[in-house]
Amino acid sequence: QVQLQQSGPGLVKPSQTLSLTCAISGDSVSSNSVAWNWIRQSPSRGLEWLGRTYYRSKWYNDYAVSVKSRITINPDTSKNQFSLQLNSVTPEDTAVYYCATYDRNYKYFDPWGQGTLVTVSS
Amino acid sequence: DIQMTQSPSSLSASVGDRVTITCRASQSISSYLNWYQQKPGKAPNLLIYAASSLQSGVPSRFSGSGSGTDFTLTISSLQPEDFATYYCQQSYNTPLTFGGGTKVEIE
């Protein structure tokens, strides 16, 4: 079955870039039947979908309006993984970040990565 | 954006109780509604998809119902491992949005 393994730093300085990676096993990042997502969770904002990348003969991205000017989600076909970059972070970006698979047919998030607590602080 | 409102935000119950959690969407989402369970320090885990379909491996004491704007998650007989926080999530359109959560605590 599909498994997701997250990696990346847990501490980022204000104004810098948050970067996380999600390694996929059991499926291909180029699969036509899923989308690859980033979601974050904080006490103030709850569970917040940030965006996704997916392949349907070519690559597509969708991003939440709240982060659209600062976010990039990229697939890496050579390593079968995808990444999150969030620029110009502030303390309000402190959260647990999850990667998650979105099933195209049944329209749910499953499975999820293990989560990474990212703290924005100097 | 579609707003998802859960009630109550928390509840206390005993083992064996029947528990019902409600989720309301700000507009009709047909049956594009999922339920997740989250335990402390863990990622959310899918329980119910498409409003009423039980995910493989999830105990049958969990059930979901509803369509349009009003949905419910029911636990027919609460077990010790069910004490957790539950979230609804709409998959009708982007941005995909979640409810604020319902924390089920031991009475």
PDB file of C-alpha atoms in Angstrom:
ATOM      1  CA  GLN A   1       0.000   0.000   0.000  1.00  0.00           C
ATOM      2  CA  VAL A   2       1.002   3.620  -0.378  1.00  0.00           C
ATOM      3  CA  GLN A   3       3.223   5.091   2.332  1.00  0.00           C
ATOM      4  CA  LEU A   4       4.461   8.657   2.687  1.00  0.00           C
ATOM      5  CA  GLN A   5       7.629   9.646   4.543  1.00  0.00           C
ATOM      6  CA  GLN A   6       8.234  13.315   5.299  1.00  0.00           C
ATOM      7  CA  SER A   7      11.583  15.003   5.844  1.00  0.00           C
ATOM      8  CA  GLY A   8      12.811  18.521   6.422  1.00  0.00           C
ATOM      9  CA  PRO A   9      13.893  20.973   9.117  1.00  0.00           C
ATOM     10  CA  GLY A  10      11.772  21.688  12.155  1.00  0.00           C
ATOM     11  CA  LEU A  11      12.998  25.239  12.657  1.00  0.00           C
ATOM     12  CA  VAL A  12      12.945  28.066  10.123  1.00  0.00           C
ATOM     13  CA  LYS A  13      13.843  31.719  10.657  1.00  0.00           C
ATOM     14  CA  PRO A  14      11.330  34.472   9.856  1.00  0.00           C
ATOM     15  CA  SER A  15      11.474  35.706   6.232  1.00  0.00           C
ATOM     16  CA  GLN A  16      13.218  32.517   5.116  1.00  0.00           C
ATOM     17  CA  THR A  17      11.866  29.563   3.112  1.00  0.00           C
ATOM     18  CA  LEU A  18      10.220  26.494   4.611  1.00  0.00           C
ATOM     19  CA  SER A  19      11.122  23.370   2.627  1.00  0.00           C
ATOM     20  CA  LEU A  20       9.708  19.875   3.162  1.00  0.00           C
ATOM     21  CA  THR A  21       9.841  16.685   1.129  1.00  0.00           C
ATOM     22  CA  CYS A  22       7.449  13.760   0.987  1.00  0.00           C
ATOM     23  CA  ALA A  23       8.830  10.456  -0.308  1.00  0.00           C
ATOM     24  CA  ILE A  24       6.321   8.063  -1.853  1.00  0.00           C
ATOM     25  CA  SER A  25       6.430   4.273  -1.710  1.00  0.00           C
ATOM     26  CA  GLY A  26       3.834   1.965  -3.203  1.00  0.00           C
ATOM     27  CA  ASP A  27       2.767   4.323  -5.983  1.00  0.00           C
ATOM     28  CA  SER A  28       4.217   6.674  -8.559  1.00  0.00           C
ATOM     29  CA  VAL A  29       4.249  10.434  -8.234  1.00  0.00           C
ATOM     30  CA  SER A  30       3.136  10.408 -11.889  1.00  0.00           C
ATOM     31  CA  SER A  31       0.022   8.333 -11.153  1.00  0.00           C
ATOM     32  CA  ASN A  32      -3.125   9.513 -12.937  1.00  0.00           C
ATOM     33  CA  SER A  33      -5.429   8.440 -10.122  1.00  0.00           C
ATOM     34  CA  VAL A  34      -4.197  10.574  -7.227  1.00  0.00           C
ATOM     35  CA  ALA A  35      -3.098  14.056  -6.286  1.00  0.00           C
ATOM     36  CA  TRP A  36      -0.266  14.845  -3.873  1.00  0.00           C
ATOM     37  CA  ASN A  37      -1.133  17.375  -1.204  1.00  0.00           C
ATOM     38  CA  TRP A  38       0.257  19.474   1.618  1.00  0.00           C
ATOM     39  CA  ILE A  39      -1.928  20.252   4.633  1.00  0.00           C
ATOM     40  CA  ARG A  40      -0.996  22.046   7.831  1.00  0.00           C
ATOM     41  CA  GLN A  41      -2.503  22.122  11.310  1.00  0.00           C
ATOM     42  CA  SER A  42      -2.212  24.748  13.990  1.00  0.00           C
ATOM     43  CA  PRO A  43      -4.334  25.650  17.034  1.00  0.00           C
ATOM     44  CA  SER A  44      -5.309  28.984  15.465  1.00  0.00           C
ATOM     45  CA  ARG A  45      -6.098  27.802  11.918  1.00  0.00           C
ATOM     46  CA  GLY A  46      -7.090  24.165  12.434  1.00  0.00           C
ATOM     47  CA  LEU A  47      -6.537  21.842   9.473  1.00  0.00           C
ATOM     48  CA  GLU A  48      -5.725  23.934   6.423  1.00  0.00           C
ATOM     49  CA  TRP A  49      -5.252  22.541   2.912  1.00  0.00           C
ATOM     50  CA  LEU A  50      -2.338  24.342   1.249  1.00  0.00           C
ATOM     51  CA  GLY A  51      -2.179  22.871  -2.221  1.00  0.00           C
ATOM     52  CA  ARG A  52      -1.531  19.901  -4.489  1.00  0.00           C
ATOM     53  CA  THR A  53       0.270  18.666  -7.546  1.00  0.00           C
ATOM     54  CA  TYR A  54      -0.985  15.983  -9.892  1.00  0.00           C
ATOM     55  CA  TYR A  55      -0.320  14.458 -13.293  1.00  0.00           C
ATOM     56  CA  ARG A  56      -2.971  14.170 -15.994  1.00  0.00           C
ATOM     57  CA  SER A  57      -0.890  13.914 -19.164  1.00  0.00           C
ATOM     58  CA  LYS A  58       0.901  16.989 -17.847  1.00  0.00           C
ATOM     59  CA  TRP A  59       1.568  18.444 -14.417  1.00  0.00           C
ATOM     60  CA  TYR A  60      -0.956  20.645 -12.649  1.00  0.00           C
ATOM     61  CA  ASN A  61      -0.955  22.572  -9.376  1.00  0.00           C
ATOM     62  CA  ASP A  62      -3.709  24.052  -7.217  1.00  0.00           C
ATOM     63  CA  TYR A  63      -2.960  26.325  -4.289  1.00  0.00           C
ATOM     64  CA  ALA A  64      -4.956  27.859  -1.452  1.00  0.00           C
ATOM     65  CA  VAL A  65      -5.522  31.583  -1.929  1.00  0.00           C
ATOM     66  CA  SER A  66      -4.139  32.260   1.560  1.00  0.00           C
ATOM     67  CA  VAL A  67      -0.634  31.113   0.525  1.00  0.00           C
ATOM     68  CA  LYS A  68      -0.775  31.324  -3.268  1.00  0.00           C
ATOM     69  CA  SER A  69       1.812  34.075  -3.572  1.00  0.00           C
ATOM     70  CA  ARG A  70       4.333  32.204  -1.411  1.00  0.00           C
ATOM     71  CA  ILE A  71       3.919  28.477  -2.137  1.00  0.00           C
ATOM     72  CA  THR A  72       5.398  26.029  -4.613  1.00  0.00           C
ATOM     73  CA  ILE A  73       4.665  22.288  -4.722  1.00  0.00           C
ATOM     74  CA  ASN A  74       6.869  20.328  -7.095  1.00  0.00           C
ATOM     75  CA  PRO A  75       7.024  16.685  -8.118  1.00  0.00           C
ATOM     76  CA  ASP A  76      10.386  14.937  -8.435  1.00  0.00           C
ATOM     77  CA  THR A  77       9.948  11.959 -10.752  1.00  0.00           C
ATOM     78  CA  SER A  78      13.587  10.848 -10.411  1.00  0.00           C
ATOM     79  CA  LYS A  79      13.171  10.324  -6.655  1.00  0.00           C
ATOM     80  CA  ASN A  80       9.423   9.566  -6.625  1.00  0.00           C
ATOM     81  CA  GLN A  81       8.654  12.334  -4.191  1.00  0.00           C
ATOM     82  CA  PHE A  82       7.143  15.799  -4.005  1.00  0.00           C
ATOM     83  CA  SER A  83       8.087  18.901  -2.115  1.00  0.00           C
ATOM     84  CA  LEU A  84       6.692  21.985  -0.438  1.00  0.00           C
ATOM     85  CA  GLN A  85       8.345  25.385  -0.453  1.00  0.00           C
ATOM     86  CA  LEU A  86       6.780  28.253   1.461  1.00  0.00           C
ATOM     87  CA  ASN A  87       8.562  31.573   1.134  1.00  0.00           C
ATOM     88  CA  SER A  88       8.767  34.571   3.442  1.00  0.00           C
ATOM     89  CA  VAL A  89       7.544  32.696   6.489  1.00  0.00           C
ATOM     90  CA  THR A  90       6.326  34.391   9.656  1.00  0.00           C
ATOM     91  CA  PRO A  91       5.532  32.977  13.104  1.00  0.00           C
ATOM     92  CA  GLU A  92       1.931  32.497  11.855  1.00  0.00           C
ATOM     93  CA  ASP A  93       3.280  29.716   9.609  1.00  0.00           C
ATOM     94  CA  THR A  94       4.253  27.671  12.655  1.00  0.00           C
ATOM     95  CA  ALA A  95       2.286  24.434  12.371  1.00  0.00           C
ATOM     96  CA  VAL A  96       2.443  20.690  11.897  1.00  0.00           C
ATOM     97  CA  TYR A  97       2.761  20.086   8.170  1.00  0.00           C
ATOM     98  CA  TYR A  98       1.412  16.904   6.588  1.00  0.00           C
ATOM     99  CA  CYS A  99       1.697  15.481   3.116  1.00  0.00           C
ATOM    100  CA  ALA A 100      -1.289  13.413   2.016  1.00  0.00           C
ATOM    101  CA  THR A 101      -2.548  11.404  -0.937  1.00  0.00           C
ATOM    102  CA  TYR A 102      -5.884  12.457  -2.461  1.00  0.00           C
ATOM    103  CA  ASP A 103      -7.737   9.707  -4.285  1.00  0.00           C
ATOM    104  CA  ARG A 104      -9.145  11.057  -7.558  1.00  0.00           C
ATOM    105  CA  ASN A 105     -12.053   8.623  -7.688  1.00  0.00           C
ATOM    106  CA  TYR A 106     -13.191   8.541  -4.082  1.00  0.00           C
ATOM    107  CA  LYS A 107     -12.066  12.067  -3.223  1.00  0.00           C
ATOM    108  CA  TYR A 108     -10.504  11.543   0.179  1.00  0.00           C
ATOM    109  CA  PHE A 109      -7.138  12.038   1.865  1.00  0.00           C
ATOM    110  CA  ASP A 110      -5.522   8.685   2.566  1.00  0.00           C
ATOM    111  CA  PRO A 111      -2.809   7.958   3.518  1.00  0.00           C
ATOM    112  CA  TRP A 112      -1.062  10.830   5.286  1.00  0.00           C
ATOM    113  CA  GLY A 113       2.565  11.379   6.142  1.00  0.00           C
ATOM    114  CA  GLN A 114       3.659  11.313   9.747  1.00  0.00           C
ATOM    115  CA  GLY A 115       3.663  15.099  10.125  1.00  0.00           C
ATOM    116  CA  THR A 116       6.487  17.589  10.721  1.00  0.00           C
ATOM    117  CA  LEU A 117       6.288  20.314  13.338  1.00  0.00           C
ATOM    118  CA  VAL A 118       7.797  23.422  11.782  1.00  0.00           C
ATOM    119  CA  THR A 119       8.486  26.328  14.099  1.00  0.00           C
ATOM    120  CA  VAL A 120       9.183  29.771  12.668  1.00  0.00           C
ATOM    121  CA  SER A 121      11.411  31.597  15.109  1.00  0.00           C
ATOM    122  CA  SER A 122      14.661  33.521  15.183  1.00  0.00           C
TER     123      SER A 122
ATOM    124  CA  ASP B   1     -14.771  28.865   0.075  1.00  0.00           C
ATOM    125  CA  ILE B   2     -17.082  26.279   1.630  1.00  0.00           C
ATOM    126  CA  GLN B   3     -17.165  26.606   5.417  1.00  0.00           C
ATOM    127  CA  MET B   4     -17.563  23.444   7.467  1.00  0.00           C
ATOM    128  CA  THR B   5     -19.055  23.814  10.949  1.00  0.00           C
ATOM    129  CA  GLN B   6     -18.947  20.976  13.447  1.00  0.00           C
ATOM    130  CA  SER B   7     -20.909  20.628  16.636  1.00  0.00           C
ATOM    131  CA  PRO B   8     -20.308  20.176  19.408  1.00  0.00           C
ATOM    132  CA  SER B   9     -16.676  21.266  19.626  1.00  0.00           C
ATOM    133  CA  SER B  10     -16.209  18.812  22.470  1.00  0.00           C
ATOM    134  CA  LEU B  11     -18.212  16.233  24.365  1.00  0.00           C
ATOM    135  CA  SER B  12     -17.802  13.920  27.314  1.00  0.00           C
ATOM    136  CA  ALA B  13     -19.079  10.382  27.080  1.00  0.00           C
ATOM    137  CA  SER B  14     -18.682   6.974  28.663  1.00  0.00           C
ATOM    138  CA  VAL B  15     -17.648   3.657  27.207  1.00  0.00           C
ATOM    139  CA  GLY B  16     -20.700   2.083  25.609  1.00  0.00           C
ATOM    140  CA  ASP B  17     -22.445   5.388  24.873  1.00  0.00           C
ATOM    141  CA  ARG B  18     -23.896   6.254  21.508  1.00  0.00           C
ATOM    142  CA  VAL B  19     -22.222   9.413  20.208  1.00  0.00           C
ATOM    143  CA  THR B  20     -23.367  11.678  17.371  1.00  0.00           C
ATOM    144  CA  ILE B  21     -21.311  14.476  15.827  1.00  0.00           C
ATOM    145  CA  THR B  22     -22.781  16.955  13.356  1.00  0.00           C
ATOM    146  CA  CYS B  23     -21.158  18.732  10.430  1.00  0.00           C
ATOM    147  CA  ARG B  24     -22.830  21.484   8.412  1.00  0.00           C
ATOM    148  CA  ALA B  25     -21.586  22.874   5.101  1.00  0.00           C
ATOM    149  CA  SER B  26     -22.123  26.511   4.092  1.00  0.00           C
ATOM    150  CA  GLN B  27     -23.536  25.332   0.745  1.00  0.00           C
ATOM    151  CA  SER B  28     -24.689  22.053  -0.719  1.00  0.00           C
ATOM    152  CA  ILE B  29     -21.851  19.568  -1.201  1.00  0.00           C
ATOM    153  CA  SER B  30     -23.968  16.587  -2.288  1.00  0.00           C
ATOM    154  CA  SER B  31     -22.321  13.590  -0.608  1.00  0.00           C
ATOM    155  CA  TYR B  32     -18.741  14.807  -0.923  1.00  0.00           C
ATOM    156  CA  LEU B  33     -18.066  14.583   2.792  1.00  0.00           C
ATOM    157  CA  ASN B  34     -15.384  12.642   4.642  1.00  0.00           C
ATOM    158  CA  TRP B  35     -14.766  11.963   8.335  1.00  0.00           C
ATOM    159  CA  TYR B  36     -11.372  11.520   9.997  1.00  0.00           C
ATOM    160  CA  GLN B  37     -10.224  10.503  13.466  1.00  0.00           C
ATOM    161  CA  GLN B  38      -7.100  12.056  14.938  1.00  0.00           C
ATOM    162  CA  LYS B  39      -5.247  10.974  18.066  1.00  0.00           C
ATOM    163  CA  PRO B  40      -2.617  13.150  19.783  1.00  0.00           C
ATOM    164  CA  GLY B  41       0.644  13.323  17.880  1.00  0.00           C
ATOM    165  CA  LYS B  42      -0.731  11.391  14.896  1.00  0.00           C
ATOM    166  CA  ALA B  43      -2.015  12.291  11.454  1.00  0.00           C
ATOM    167  CA  PRO B  44      -5.756  12.166  10.790  1.00  0.00           C
ATOM    168  CA  ASN B  45      -7.059   8.743   9.812  1.00  0.00           C
ATOM    169  CA  LEU B  46      -9.899   8.238   7.318  1.00  0.00           C
ATOM    170  CA  LEU B  47     -13.062   6.697   8.783  1.00  0.00           C
ATOM    171  CA  ILE B  48     -15.904   7.488   6.379  1.00  0.00           C
ATOM    172  CA  TYR B  49     -15.885   8.743   2.781  1.00  0.00           C
ATOM    173  CA  ALA B  50     -18.673   9.898   0.484  1.00  0.00           C
ATOM    174  CA  ALA B  51     -20.777  10.672   3.568  1.00  0.00           C
ATOM    175  CA  SER B  52     -21.643   7.073   4.408  1.00  0.00           C
ATOM    176  CA  SER B  53     -19.045   4.625   3.053  1.00  0.00           C
ATOM    177  CA  LEU B  54     -16.949   2.897   5.691  1.00  0.00           C
ATOM    178  CA  GLN B  55     -13.238   2.841   4.942  1.00  0.00           C
ATOM    179  CA  SER B  56     -11.688  -0.622   4.879  1.00  0.00           C
ATOM    180  CA  GLY B  57     -10.525  -1.732   8.309  1.00  0.00           C
ATOM    181  CA  VAL B  58     -12.675   0.740  10.244  1.00  0.00           C
ATOM    182  CA  PRO B  59     -14.963  -0.862  12.860  1.00  0.00           C
ATOM    183  CA  SER B  60     -18.646  -1.081  11.964  1.00  0.00           C
ATOM    184  CA  ARG B  61     -19.642   0.898  15.074  1.00  0.00           C
ATOM    185  CA  PHE B  62     -18.750   3.974  13.008  1.00  0.00           C
ATOM    186  CA  SER B  63     -21.347   5.195  10.541  1.00  0.00           C
ATOM    187  CA  GLY B  64     -22.039   8.323   8.559  1.00  0.00           C
ATOM    188  CA  SER B  65     -25.148   9.835   7.041  1.00  0.00           C
ATOM    189  CA  GLY B  66     -26.422  12.952   5.352  1.00  0.00           C
ATOM    190  CA  SER B  67     -26.301  14.820   2.073  1.00  0.00           C
ATOM    191  CA  GLY B  68     -26.541  18.390   0.866  1.00  0.00           C
ATOM    192  CA  THR B  69     -25.499  20.527   3.827  1.00  0.00           C
ATOM    193  CA  ASP B  70     -26.102  18.398   6.931  1.00  0.00           C
ATOM    194  CA  PHE B  71     -24.111  15.347   7.926  1.00  0.00           C
ATOM    195  CA  THR B  72     -23.635  13.162  10.981  1.00  0.00           C
ATOM    196  CA  LEU B  73     -21.014  10.771  12.282  1.00  0.00           C
ATOM    197  CA  THR B  74     -22.310   8.203  14.746  1.00  0.00           C
ATOM    198  CA  ILE B  75     -20.381   5.880  17.022  1.00  0.00           C
ATOM    199  CA  SER B  76     -22.886   3.272  18.103  1.00  0.00           C
ATOM    200  CA  SER B  77     -21.053   2.058  21.216  1.00  0.00           C
ATOM    201  CA  LEU B  78     -18.050   4.123  22.266  1.00  0.00           C
ATOM    202  CA  GLN B  79     -14.892   2.125  22.945  1.00  0.00           C
ATOM    203  CA  PRO B  80     -11.796   3.247  24.908  1.00  0.00           C
ATOM    204  CA  GLU B  81      -9.776   3.600  21.687  1.00  0.00           C
ATOM    205  CA  ASP B  82     -12.379   6.001  20.238  1.00  0.00           C
ATOM    206  CA  PHE B  83     -11.442   8.884  22.522  1.00  0.00           C
ATOM    207  CA  ALA B  84      -9.970  11.262  19.968  1.00  0.00           C
ATOM    208  CA  THR B  85     -10.779  14.309  17.858  1.00  0.00           C
ATOM    209  CA  TYR B  86     -12.992  13.927  14.800  1.00  0.00           C
ATOM    210  CA  TYR B  87     -12.978  16.125  11.696  1.00  0.00           C
ATOM    211  CA  CYS B  88     -15.243  16.436   8.705  1.00  0.00           C
ATOM    212  CA  GLN B  89     -13.874  17.517   5.324  1.00  0.00           C
ATOM    213  CA  GLN B  90     -15.615  18.504   2.104  1.00  0.00           C
ATOM    214  CA  SER B  91     -14.294  17.311  -1.258  1.00  0.00           C
ATOM    215  CA  TYR B  92     -16.910  19.100  -3.405  1.00  0.00           C
ATOM    216  CA  ASN B  93     -14.487  21.732  -4.633  1.00  0.00           C
ATOM    217  CA  THR B  94     -11.215  23.478  -3.930  1.00  0.00           C
ATOM    218  CA  PRO B  95     -10.091  24.771  -1.583  1.00  0.00           C
ATOM    219  CA  LEU B  96     -10.686  21.507   0.239  1.00  0.00           C
ATOM    220  CA  THR B  97     -11.816  22.500   3.724  1.00  0.00           C
ATOM    221  CA  PHE B  98     -12.138  20.894   7.131  1.00  0.00           C
ATOM    222  CA  GLY B  99     -14.399  21.384  10.092  1.00  0.00           C
ATOM    223  CA  GLY B 100     -13.002  22.697  13.351  1.00  0.00           C
ATOM    224  CA  GLY B 101     -13.067  19.314  15.049  1.00  0.00           C
ATOM    225  CA  THR B 102     -14.982  17.579  17.820  1.00  0.00           C
ATOM    226  CA  LYS B 103     -12.985  16.293  20.768  1.00  0.00           C
ATOM    227  CA  VAL B 104     -14.495  13.208  22.384  1.00  0.00           C
ATOM    228  CA  GLU B 105     -13.361  12.905  25.989  1.00  0.00           C
ATOM    229  CA  ILE B 106     -13.911  10.416  28.760  1.00  0.00           C
ATOM    230  CA  GLU B 107     -16.718  11.336  31.127  1.00  0.00           C
TER     231      GLU B 107
END
